[in-house]
Tab-separated table of C-alpha atoms and ligand atoms in Angstrom:
chain	number	residue	atom	x	y	z
A	1240	UNK	CA	-5.925	16.850	-30.168
A	1241	UNK	CA	-5.444	13.737	-32.340
A	1242	UNK	CA	-2.266	11.736	-31.704
A	1243	UNK	CA	0.459	11.607	-34.411
A	1244	UNK	CA	0.070	8.749	-36.925
A	1245	UNK	CA	2.885	6.621	-38.375
A	1246	UNK	CA	3.028	3.661	-40.741
A	1247	UNK	CA	5.584	1.707	-38.689
A	1248	UNK	CA	7.394	1.756	-35.354
A	1249	UNK	CA	10.637	2.370	-37.283
A	1250	UNK	CA	9.093	5.610	-38.585
A	1251	UNK	CA	8.256	6.601	-35.004
A	1252	UNK	CA	11.929	6.160	-34.131
A	1253	UNK	CA	13.162	8.058	-37.168
A	1254	UNK	CA	10.855	10.998	-36.465
A	1255	UNK	CA	11.016	11.226	-32.643
A	1256	UNK	CA	14.242	9.408	-31.698
A	1257	UNK	CA	12.479	8.961	-28.358
A	1258	UNK	CA	14.520	8.714	-25.168
A	1259	UNK	CA	11.180	8.376	-23.335
A	1260	UNK	CA	8.685	5.488	-23.572
A	1261	UNK	CA	6.103	5.749	-26.357
A	1262	UNK	CA	2.840	3.798	-26.511
A	1263	UNK	CA	2.277	2.726	-30.125
A	1264	UNK	CA	-1.473	2.287	-30.494
A	1265	UNK	CA	-2.842	-0.031	-33.213
A	1266	UNK	CA	-6.369	1.334	-33.819
A	1267	UNK	CA	-6.969	-1.242	-36.571
A	1268	UNK	CA	-6.229	-4.078	-34.143
A	1269	UNK	CA	-8.556	-2.647	-31.477
A	1270	UNK	CA	-11.224	-2.264	-34.140
A	1271	UNK	CA	-10.749	-5.907	-35.146
A	1272	UNK	CA	-10.975	-7.172	-31.570
A	1273	UNK	CA	-14.035	-5.072	-30.771
A	1274	UNK	CA	-15.896	-6.176	-33.900
A	1275	UNK	CA	-14.976	-9.780	-33.150
A	1276	UNK	CA	-16.513	-9.543	-29.663
A	1277	UNK	CA	-19.586	-7.697	-30.966
A	1278	UNK	CA	-20.131	-10.293	-33.727
A	1279	UNK	CA	-19.356	-13.441	-31.761
A	1280	UNK	CA	-20.327	-12.915	-28.115
A	1281	UNK	CA	-23.964	-14.011	-27.721
A	1282	UNK	CA	-25.039	-10.927	-25.752
A	1283	UNK	CA	-24.183	-7.332	-24.849
A	1284	UNK	CA	-20.499	-6.336	-24.771
A	1285	UNK	CA	-19.243	-3.750	-22.268
A	1286	UNK	CA	-15.649	-2.520	-22.242
A	1287	UNK	CA	-13.949	-2.416	-18.805
A	1288	UNK	CA	-12.482	1.097	-18.893
A	1289	UNK	CA	-10.015	0.418	-16.043
A	1290	UNK	CA	-7.981	-1.762	-18.388
A	1291	UNK	CA	-6.933	1.155	-20.583
A	1292	UNK	CA	-8.756	4.477	-20.237
A	1293	UNK	CA	-6.756	6.363	-22.886
A	1294	UNK	CA	-9.121	8.492	-24.943
A	1295	UNK	CA	-7.812	7.133	-28.251
A	1296	UNK	CA	-8.441	3.583	-27.046
A	1297	UNK	CA	-11.999	4.514	-26.044
A	1298	UNK	CA	-12.458	6.261	-29.381
A	1299	UNK	CA	-11.275	3.211	-31.368
A	1300	UNK	CA	-13.671	0.996	-29.407
A	1301	UNK	CA	-16.561	3.426	-29.825
A	1302	UNK	CA	-15.951	3.722	-33.555
A	1303	UNK	CA	-15.979	-0.085	-33.804
A	1304	UNK	CA	-19.439	-0.097	-32.223
A	1305	UNK	CA	-18.899	-0.500	-28.464
A	1306	UNK	CA	-21.610	1.565	-26.753
A	1307	UNK	CA	-21.568	0.149	-23.207
A	1308	UNK	CA	-18.794	0.808	-20.691
A	1309	UNK	CA	-18.026	-0.877	-17.374
A	1310	UNK	CA	-16.803	1.958	-15.174
A	1311	UNK	CA	-15.291	1.636	-11.704
A	1312	UNK	CA	-15.256	5.276	-10.572
A	1313	UNK	CA	-16.835	8.651	-11.104
A	1314	UNK	CA	-13.717	9.747	-13.006
A	1315	UNK	CA	-14.202	6.928	-15.521
A	1316	UNK	CA	-17.916	7.694	-15.812
A	1317	UNK	CA	-17.199	11.385	-16.474
A	1318	UNK	CA	-14.527	10.474	-19.036
A	1319	UNK	CA	-16.883	8.270	-21.027
A	1320	UNK	CA	-20.017	10.412	-20.740
A	1321	UNK	CA	-18.253	13.706	-21.530
A	1322	UNK	CA	-16.615	12.334	-24.685
A	1323	UNK	CA	-19.293	9.893	-25.823
A	1324	UNK	CA	-22.650	11.259	-24.632
A	1325	UNK	CA	-24.527	8.463	-26.430
A	1326	UNK	CA	-22.651	5.728	-24.545
A	1327	UNK	CA	-24.013	3.976	-21.446
A	1328	UNK	CA	-21.955	3.616	-18.280
A	1329	UNK	CA	-22.459	0.814	-15.775
A	1330	UNK	CA	-21.120	1.437	-12.259
A	1331	UNK	CA	-19.597	-2.009	-11.664
A	1332	UNK	CA	-17.468	-1.434	-8.555
A	1333	UNK	CA	-19.132	-3.250	-5.641
A	1334	UNK	CA	-17.961	-0.572	-3.147
A	1335	UNK	CA	-18.872	3.023	-3.979
A	1336	UNK	CA	-18.785	6.366	-2.186
A	1337	UNK	CA	-22.263	7.813	-1.550
A	1338	UNK	CA	-21.317	11.030	-3.373
A	1339	UNK	CA	-20.127	8.988	-6.354
A	1340	UNK	CA	-23.436	7.112	-6.525
A	1341	UNK	CA	-25.577	10.240	-6.387
A	1342	UNK	CA	-23.448	12.071	-8.958
A	1343	UNK	CA	-23.449	9.023	-11.248
A	1344	UNK	CA	-27.224	8.807	-10.924
A	1345	UNK	CA	-28.193	12.489	-11.014
A	1346	UNK	CA	-25.543	14.009	-13.293
A	1347	UNK	CA	-24.616	11.132	-15.586
A	1348	UNK	CA	-27.896	9.137	-15.590
A	1349	UNK	CA	-26.140	5.867	-14.737
A	1350	UNK	CA	-28.754	3.210	-14.083
A	1351	UNK	CA	-26.806	-0.057	-13.598
A	1352	UNK	CA	-25.007	-0.717	-10.291
A	1353	UNK	CA	-23.277	-3.745	-8.759
A	1354	UNK	CA	-23.324	-4.707	-5.077
A	1355	UNK	CA	-22.062	-7.639	-3.040
A	1356	UNK	CA	-23.344	-6.657	0.424
A	1357	UNK	CA	-26.618	-5.522	1.961
A	1358	UNK	CA	-25.014	-2.310	3.286
A	1359	UNK	CA	-24.179	-1.290	-0.292
A	1360	UNK	CA	-27.834	-1.905	-1.192
A	1361	UNK	CA	-28.844	0.417	1.656
A	1362	UNK	CA	-26.467	3.070	0.273
A	1363	UNK	CA	-28.102	2.762	-3.149
A	1364	UNK	CA	-31.598	3.082	-1.651
A	1365	UNK	CA	-30.548	6.136	0.428
A	1366	UNK	CA	-28.840	7.943	-2.440
A	1367	UNK	CA	-31.150	7.122	-5.360
A	1368	UNK	CA	-34.463	6.647	-3.591
A	1369	UNK	CA	-34.666	3.055	-4.897
A	1370	UNK	CA	-36.536	1.547	-7.840
A	1371	UNK	CA	-37.228	4.027	-10.654
A	1372	UNK	CA	-36.032	1.724	-13.442
A	1373	UNK	CA	-32.595	1.285	-11.853
A	1374	UNK	CA	-30.833	-2.061	-12.142
A	1375	UNK	CA	-28.884	-3.632	-9.286
A	1376	UNK	CA	-26.729	-6.666	-10.021
A	1377	UNK	CA	-25.563	-8.932	-7.202
A	1378	UNK	CA	-21.975	-10.023	-7.684
A	1379	UNK	CA	-21.397	-13.595	-6.568
A	1380	UNK	CA	-18.326	-15.696	-5.818
A	1381	UNK	CA	-17.793	-18.440	-8.396
A	1382	UNK	CA	-15.585	-21.571	-8.319
A	1383	UNK	CA	-11.854	-20.987	-8.949
A	1384	UNK	CA	-10.348	-22.054	-12.272
A	1385	UNK	CA	-7.066	-21.406	-14.041
A	1386	UNK	CA	-6.988	-17.583	-13.948
A	1387	UNK	CA	-3.949	-15.381	-13.366
A	1388	UNK	CA	-5.807	-13.177	-10.875
A	1389	UNK	CA	-8.596	-14.491	-8.617
A	1390	UNK	CA	-10.935	-11.512	-8.248
A	1391	UNK	CA	-13.308	-13.466	-6.000
A	1392	UNK	CA	-10.624	-13.130	-3.295
A	1393	UNK	CA	-11.790	-9.540	-2.909
A	1394	UNK	CA	-15.375	-9.227	-4.146
A	1395	UNK	CA	-18.548	-11.245	-4.383
A	1396	UNK	CA	-21.140	-12.576	-1.983
A	1397	UNK	CA	-20.834	-16.325	-1.338
A	1398	UNK	CA	-23.444	-18.240	-3.337
A	1399	UNK	CA	-25.252	-19.462	-0.200
A	1400	UNK	CA	-25.966	-15.858	0.887
A	1401	UNK	CA	-26.617	-14.410	-2.557
A	1402	UNK	CA	-30.277	-15.451	-2.944
A	1403	UNK	CA	-31.292	-13.446	0.126
A	1404	UNK	CA	-29.477	-10.346	-1.198
A	1405	UNK	CA	-31.151	-10.773	-4.588
A	1406	UNK	CA	-34.562	-10.975	-2.890
A	1407	UNK	CA	-33.831	-7.733	-1.035
A	1408	UNK	CA	-32.865	-6.007	-4.289
A	1409	UNK	CA	-36.197	-7.095	-5.766
A	1410	UNK	CA	-38.070	-5.974	-2.640
A	1411	UNK	CA	-36.502	-2.496	-3.004
A	1412	UNK	CA	-38.120	-2.330	-6.489
A	1413	UNK	CA	-34.866	-2.390	-8.443
A	1414	UNK	CA	-34.586	-4.559	-11.532
A	1415	UNK	CA	-32.324	-7.437	-10.584
A	1416	UNK	CA	-29.242	-9.051	-12.094
A	1417	UNK	CA	-26.490	-11.468	-11.184
A	1418	UNK	CA	-22.834	-10.800	-12.020
A	1419	UNK	CA	-19.551	-12.608	-11.547
A	1420	UNK	CA	-15.918	-12.377	-12.604
A	1421	UNK	CA	-14.024	-15.637	-13.110
A	1422	UNK	CA	-10.650	-13.878	-12.675
A	1423	UNK	CA	-8.426	-12.086	-15.154
A	1424	UNK	CA	-6.532	-13.966	-17.895
A	1425	UNK	CA	-8.728	-17.022	-17.361
A	1426	UNK	CA	-7.532	-19.995	-19.400
A	1427	UNK	CA	-10.616	-22.122	-18.911
A	1428	UNK	CA	-13.924	-21.696	-20.785
A	1429	UNK	CA	-15.378	-24.052	-18.145
A	1430	UNK	CA	-14.924	-21.283	-15.561
A	1431	UNK	CA	-17.729	-19.358	-17.264
A	1432	UNK	CA	-19.943	-22.450	-17.439
A	1433	UNK	CA	-19.434	-23.025	-13.703
A	1434	UNK	CA	-20.083	-19.346	-13.043
A	1435	UNK	CA	-23.374	-19.477	-14.949
A	1436	UNK	CA	-24.320	-22.699	-13.140
A	1437	UNK	CA	-23.712	-21.026	-9.763
A	1438	UNK	CA	-25.682	-17.956	-10.847
A	1439	UNK	CA	-28.620	-20.154	-11.915
A	1440	UNK	CA	-28.669	-21.909	-8.538
A	1441	UNK	CA	-28.793	-18.530	-6.800
A	1442	UNK	CA	-31.566	-17.322	-9.124
A	1443	UNK	CA	-33.622	-20.497	-8.578
A	1444	UNK	CA	-33.293	-20.179	-4.806
A	1445	UNK	CA	-34.159	-16.467	-4.804
A	1446	UNK	CA	-37.260	-17.081	-6.930
A	1447	UNK	CA	-37.489	-13.471	-8.181
A	1448	UNK	CA	-37.476	-12.176	-11.765
A	1449	UNK	CA	-33.903	-11.623	-12.982
A	1450	UNK	CA	-33.293	-9.237	-15.874
A	1451	UNK	CA	-29.506	-9.412	-16.323
A	1452	UNK	CA	-26.801	-12.083	-16.255
A	1453	UNK	CA	-23.311	-10.570	-16.421
A	1454	UNK	CA	-20.465	-13.044	-16.970
A	1455	UNK	CA	-17.823	-10.349	-16.402
A	1456	UNK	CA	-14.366	-10.093	-17.931
A	1457	UNK	CA	-11.504	-12.543	-17.668
A	1458	UNK	CA	-11.257	-13.472	-21.356
A	1459	UNK	CA	-7.571	-14.082	-22.051
A	1460	UNK	CA	-5.049	-12.400	-24.332
A	1461	UNK	CA	-1.990	-14.117	-25.807
A	1462	UNK	CA	1.357	-13.694	-24.081
A	1463	UNK	CA	4.650	-15.488	-24.592
A	1464	UNK	CA	4.479	-18.996	-23.111
A	1465	UNK	CA	0.741	-18.501	-22.514
A	1466	UNK	CA	-1.531	-19.736	-25.290
A	1467	UNK	CA	-5.086	-20.043	-23.931
A	1468	UNK	CA	-7.957	-21.606	-25.942
A	1469	UNK	CA	-9.449	-19.436	-28.707
A	1470	UNK	CA	-12.153	-16.975	-27.651
A	1471	UNK	CA	-14.709	-18.821	-29.797
A	1472	UNK	CA	-14.550	-21.698	-27.289
A	1473	UNK	CA	-15.462	-19.319	-24.473
A	1474	UNK	CA	-18.342	-17.812	-26.430
A	1475	UNK	CA	-19.697	-21.244	-27.458
A	1476	UNK	CA	-19.565	-22.512	-23.869
A	1477	UNK	CA	-21.302	-19.391	-22.567
A	1478	UNK	CA	-23.947	-19.561	-25.276
A	1479	UNK	CA	-24.728	-23.235	-24.550
A	1480	UNK	CA	-24.960	-22.647	-20.792
A	1481	UNK	CA	-27.154	-19.565	-21.269
A	1482	UNK	CA	-29.444	-21.264	-23.809
A	1483	UNK	CA	-30.028	-24.196	-21.451
A	1484	UNK	CA	-30.913	-21.903	-18.547
A	1485	UNK	CA	-34.584	-21.355	-17.845
A	1486	UNK	CA	-34.445	-17.576	-17.488
A	1487	UNK	CA	-36.896	-14.856	-18.482
A	1488	UNK	CA	-37.005	-14.462	-22.270
A	1489	UNK	CA	-35.906	-10.843	-21.934
A	1490	UNK	CA	-32.987	-11.614	-19.587
A	1491	UNK	CA	-29.966	-9.757	-20.991
A	1492	UNK	CA	-26.658	-11.632	-21.176
A	1493	UNK	CA	-23.649	-9.313	-20.784
A	1494	UNK	CA	-19.874	-9.504	-20.619
A	1495	UNK	CA	-17.338	-6.834	-19.633
A	1496	UNK	CA	-13.923	-7.685	-21.090
A	1497	UNK	CA	-10.896	-5.455	-20.719
A	1498	UNK	CA	-7.703	-7.356	-21.469
A	1499	UNK	CA	-8.950	-9.420	-24.439
A	1500	UNK	CA	-10.257	-6.312	-26.185
A	1501	UNK	CA	-7.161	-4.129	-25.948
A	1502	UNK	CA	-3.984	-6.044	-24.939
A	1503	UNK	CA	-2.893	-6.598	-28.534
A	1504	UNK	CA	-3.878	-3.074	-29.617
A	1505	UNK	CA	-0.813	-1.304	-28.251
A	1506	UNK	CA	2.928	-1.854	-27.948
A	1507	UNK	CA	5.411	0.068	-25.848
A	1508	UNK	CA	8.554	1.500	-27.384
A	1509	UNK	CA	11.330	1.734	-24.786
A	1510	UNK	CA	15.017	2.611	-25.020
A	1511	UNK	CA	18.105	1.061	-23.452
A	1512	UNK	CA	19.821	3.594	-21.202
A	1513	UNK	CA	22.768	1.416	-20.174
A	1514	UNK	CA	24.065	-2.114	-20.729
A	1515	UNK	CA	26.040	-3.827	-17.961
A	1516	UNK	CA	27.021	-7.323	-19.143
A	1517	UNK	CA	23.686	-9.137	-19.583
A	1518	UNK	CA	21.673	-6.442	-17.756
A	1519	UNK	CA	19.763	-3.841	-19.780
A	1520	UNK	CA	18.552	-0.712	-17.970
A	1521	UNK	CA	15.564	0.683	-19.873
A	1522	UNK	CA	13.325	3.744	-19.459
A	1523	UNK	CA	10.130	1.951	-18.340
A	1524	UNK	CA	9.612	-0.576	-15.562
A	1525	UNK	CA	7.387	-2.162	-12.986
A	1526	UNK	CA	6.275	1.166	-11.454
A	1527	UNK	CA	5.222	2.471	-14.851
A	1528	UNK	CA	3.872	0.273	-17.677
A	1529	UNK	CA	5.239	-3.140	-16.723
A	1530	UNK	CA	3.763	-4.025	-13.321
A	1531	UNK	CA	1.914	-6.992	-14.818
A	1532	UNK	CA	5.215	-8.760	-15.484
A	1533	UNK	CA	5.447	-9.010	-11.693
A	1534	UNK	CA	1.836	-9.265	-10.466
A	1535	UNK	CA	0.580	-11.442	-13.308
A	1536	UNK	CA	3.872	-13.009	-14.446
A	1537	UNK	CA	2.909	-11.877	-17.975
A	1538	UNK	CA	5.790	-12.440	-20.360
A	1539	UNK	CA	5.518	-9.842	-23.100
A	1540	UNK	CA	6.975	-10.319	-26.598
A	1541	UNK	CA	9.935	-8.050	-27.434
A	1542	UNK	CA	12.061	-7.038	-30.406
A	1543	UNK	CA	15.211	-4.926	-30.581
A	1544	UNK	CA	15.169	-2.100	-33.124
A	1545	UNK	CA	17.843	0.298	-34.310
A	1546	UNK	CA	17.348	1.638	-37.838
A	1547	UNK	CA	20.830	3.235	-37.704
A	1548	UNK	CA	22.942	0.081	-37.510
A	1549	UNK	CA	22.776	-3.587	-38.451
A	1550	UNK	CA	21.758	-5.819	-35.552
A	1551	UNK	CA	23.371	-9.150	-34.643
A	1552	UNK	CA	21.548	-12.279	-35.774
A	1553	UNK	CA	22.502	-14.213	-32.625
A	1554	UNK	CA	20.644	-13.763	-29.361
A	1555	UNK	CA	21.050	-14.266	-25.642
A	1556	UNK	CA	19.029	-13.898	-22.463
A	1557	UNK	CA	19.041	-10.489	-20.766
A	1558	UNK	CA	17.695	-9.196	-17.489
A	1559	UNK	CA	15.703	-5.994	-17.967
A	1560	UNK	CA	15.770	-3.349	-15.259
A	1561	UNK	CA	13.428	-0.362	-14.932
A	1562	UNK	CA	14.370	3.304	-14.510
A	1563	UNK	CA	13.621	3.873	-10.799
A	1564	UNK	CA	16.155	3.635	-7.964
A	1565	UNK	CA	14.155	0.806	-6.389
A	1566	UNK	CA	15.752	-2.644	-6.340
A	1567	UNK	CA	12.332	-4.265	-6.956
A	1568	UNK	CA	12.250	-2.583	-10.364
A	1569	UNK	CA	13.635	-5.604	-12.234
A	1570	UNK	CA	11.488	-7.650	-14.602
A	1571	UNK	CA	11.161	-11.144	-13.131
A	1572	UNK	CA	11.862	-13.183	-16.270
A	1573	UNK	CA	14.700	-13.200	-18.843
A	1574	UNK	CA	14.204	-11.637	-22.286
A	1575	UNK	CA	15.814	-13.142	-25.369
A	1576	UNK	CA	17.296	-10.342	-27.517
A	1577	UNK	CA	20.154	-9.869	-30.021
A	1578	UNK	CA	23.464	-10.248	-28.180
A	1579	UNK	CA	24.818	-6.862	-29.318
A	1580	UNK	CA	21.980	-4.879	-27.655
A	1581	UNK	CA	23.449	-1.561	-26.527
A	1582	UNK	CA	22.684	1.848	-25.102
A	1583	UNK	CA	20.480	3.825	-27.489
A	1584	UNK	CA	18.789	0.776	-29.062
A	1585	UNK	CA	15.028	0.599	-28.766
A	1586	UNK	CA	13.030	-2.357	-27.480
A	1587	UNK	CA	9.451	-2.675	-28.692
A	1588	UNK	CA	7.355	-4.533	-26.119
A	1589	UNK	CA	4.159	-6.079	-27.504
A	1590	UNK	CA	0.765	-6.958	-25.977
A	1591	UNK	CA	1.064	-3.771	-23.925
A	1592	UNK	CA	-2.489	-2.438	-24.269
A	1593	UNK	CA	-3.913	-3.849	-21.024
A	1594	UNK	CA	-3.119	-2.699	-17.477
A	1595	UNK	CA	-0.004	-0.754	-18.555
A	1596	UNK	CA	-0.609	3.016	-18.711
A	1597	UNK	CA	-3.690	2.371	-16.547
A	1598	UNK	CA	-1.489	1.226	-13.661
A	1599	UNK	CA	1.497	3.574	-14.087
A	1600	UNK	CA	2.703	5.639	-11.122
A	1601	UNK	CA	4.893	8.758	-11.071
A	1602	UNK	CA	7.468	7.075	-8.838
A	1603	UNK	CA	10.922	8.707	-9.200
A	1604	UNK	CA	9.451	11.227	-11.641
A	1605	UNK	CA	9.051	8.768	-14.511
A	1606	UNK	CA	5.615	8.748	-16.138
A	1607	UNK	CA	5.015	7.413	-19.670
A	1608	UNK	CA	2.332	9.445	-21.405
A	1609	UNK	CA	3.280	9.769	-25.074
A	1610	UNK	CA	0.846	8.034	-27.414
A	1611	UNK	CA	1.175	7.664	-31.162
A	1612	UNK	CA	-0.832	5.642	-33.636
A	1613	UNK	CA	0.826	3.015	-35.847
A	1614	UNK	CA	-0.736	1.319	-38.894
A	1615	UNK	CA	1.580	-1.740	-38.934
A	1616	UNK	CA	0.214	-4.923	-37.300
A	1617	UNK	CA	1.077	-5.811	-33.686
A	1618	UNK	CA	4.057	-7.966	-32.657
A	1619	UNK	CA	1.816	-10.907	-31.835
A	1620	UNK	CA	-1.584	-11.966	-33.190
A	1621	UNK	CA	-4.520	-12.289	-30.807
A	1622	UNK	CA	-7.061	-14.918	-29.908
A	1623	UNK	CA	-9.658	-13.227	-32.134
A	1624	UNK	CA	-10.362	-15.532	-35.087
A	1625	UNK	CA	-7.334	-15.259	-37.307
B	2143	PLP	C1	-15.697	-5.781	-12.385
B	2143	PLP	C2	-14.681	-6.025	-13.455
B	2143	PLP	N1	-15.122	-6.221	-14.710
B	2143	PLP	C3	-14.273	-6.427	-15.734
B	2143	PLP	C4	-12.904	-6.433	-15.521
B	2143	PLP	C5	-12.006	-6.673	-16.696
B	2143	PLP	O1	-11.377	-7.888	-16.575
B	2143	PLP	P1	-10.426	-8.448	-17.730
B	2143	PLP	O2	-9.480	-7.377	-18.086
B	2143	PLP	O3	-9.791	-9.640	-17.129
B	2143	PLP	O4	-11.310	-8.805	-18.888
B	2143	PLP	C6	-12.399	-6.282	-14.220
B	2143	PLP	C7	-10.965	-6.326	-13.963
B	2143	PLP	O5	-10.471	-6.139	-12.883
B	2143	PLP	C8	-13.310	-6.059	-13.154
B	2143	PLP	O6	-12.894	-5.866	-11.901
């Protein structure tokens, strides 16, 4: 069923008077971001479904032209393939259950897989029979740069062991590829250049034909107090490094962004349940949509709204507390809001499209799941060419 559509967030409030959190999707913004990536990135663009798997988000991306999806689980693969049968899924989690691999392969015709260990290669050979036009990408560790999350802490084969793994992939008659992830919310285009450099060293040492180079996600979104370089700088750096590489002519360059595609495409409408001095208790928190304020220190833009009264023009810092009984459920940075904020006012939280609903738990019985669509632009612009 399509989600309800509104012109503005104020109209959402007037119609629903929501005492529960509401995700306000901006399909036009997602469309803009997706087209920007498709036009400007010098290769194939996959969307990392884990970042926001809501069907309306996937639909907006698909309608903008995204046809390739980085999926981490069988559930994500089923979601994409059932709703968009023409789309391709890539199974990009380096550690997969055997049953998930065989179902992905046999039921959903997935033919791209990532590994970072020889035992995972053995699993793929056992479950798929090997070869048969399947692609196996070896995920490598790349040098650390200024990223908010360092994904190489968990996944990737060290560069000095990667060539041997790549040779074994080739020997098992799979098409080969090399993949990396520079870390999420990466503020340095150079991270991608270094990643490509490392991948090229591995490829040269392995001395086997390589069909895919996947530079991963990590492209940044804008947050308050966090203004990374424009995405064009990332794309230019990647293009230069790829053009200088002596790879097969038909080697496919890919990326798999999540955050940069969808962060700006959704805001979160919350409500103040109680004010105690400079503490505002709201109906969403770190166990629901706002865990990234803690794990990633992301400071999200906010605005106070109440169409039923005039709001003070002077502001002050507030502490925002989530709805659960847990004492950790307090946002770790102050928020500057009108000083007469009170119970019943709404707070719109911007840049809330990435790793929000995707990471929400049902802790204490709170679970945000209402989505509406809003035509008005987002609270903050994005790094996509303005
Ligand atoms: C394998 C893989 N690809 C892509 C992404 C998306 O990263 P980002 O949202 O930083 O673009 C992630 C995020 O965890 C990932 O693990």
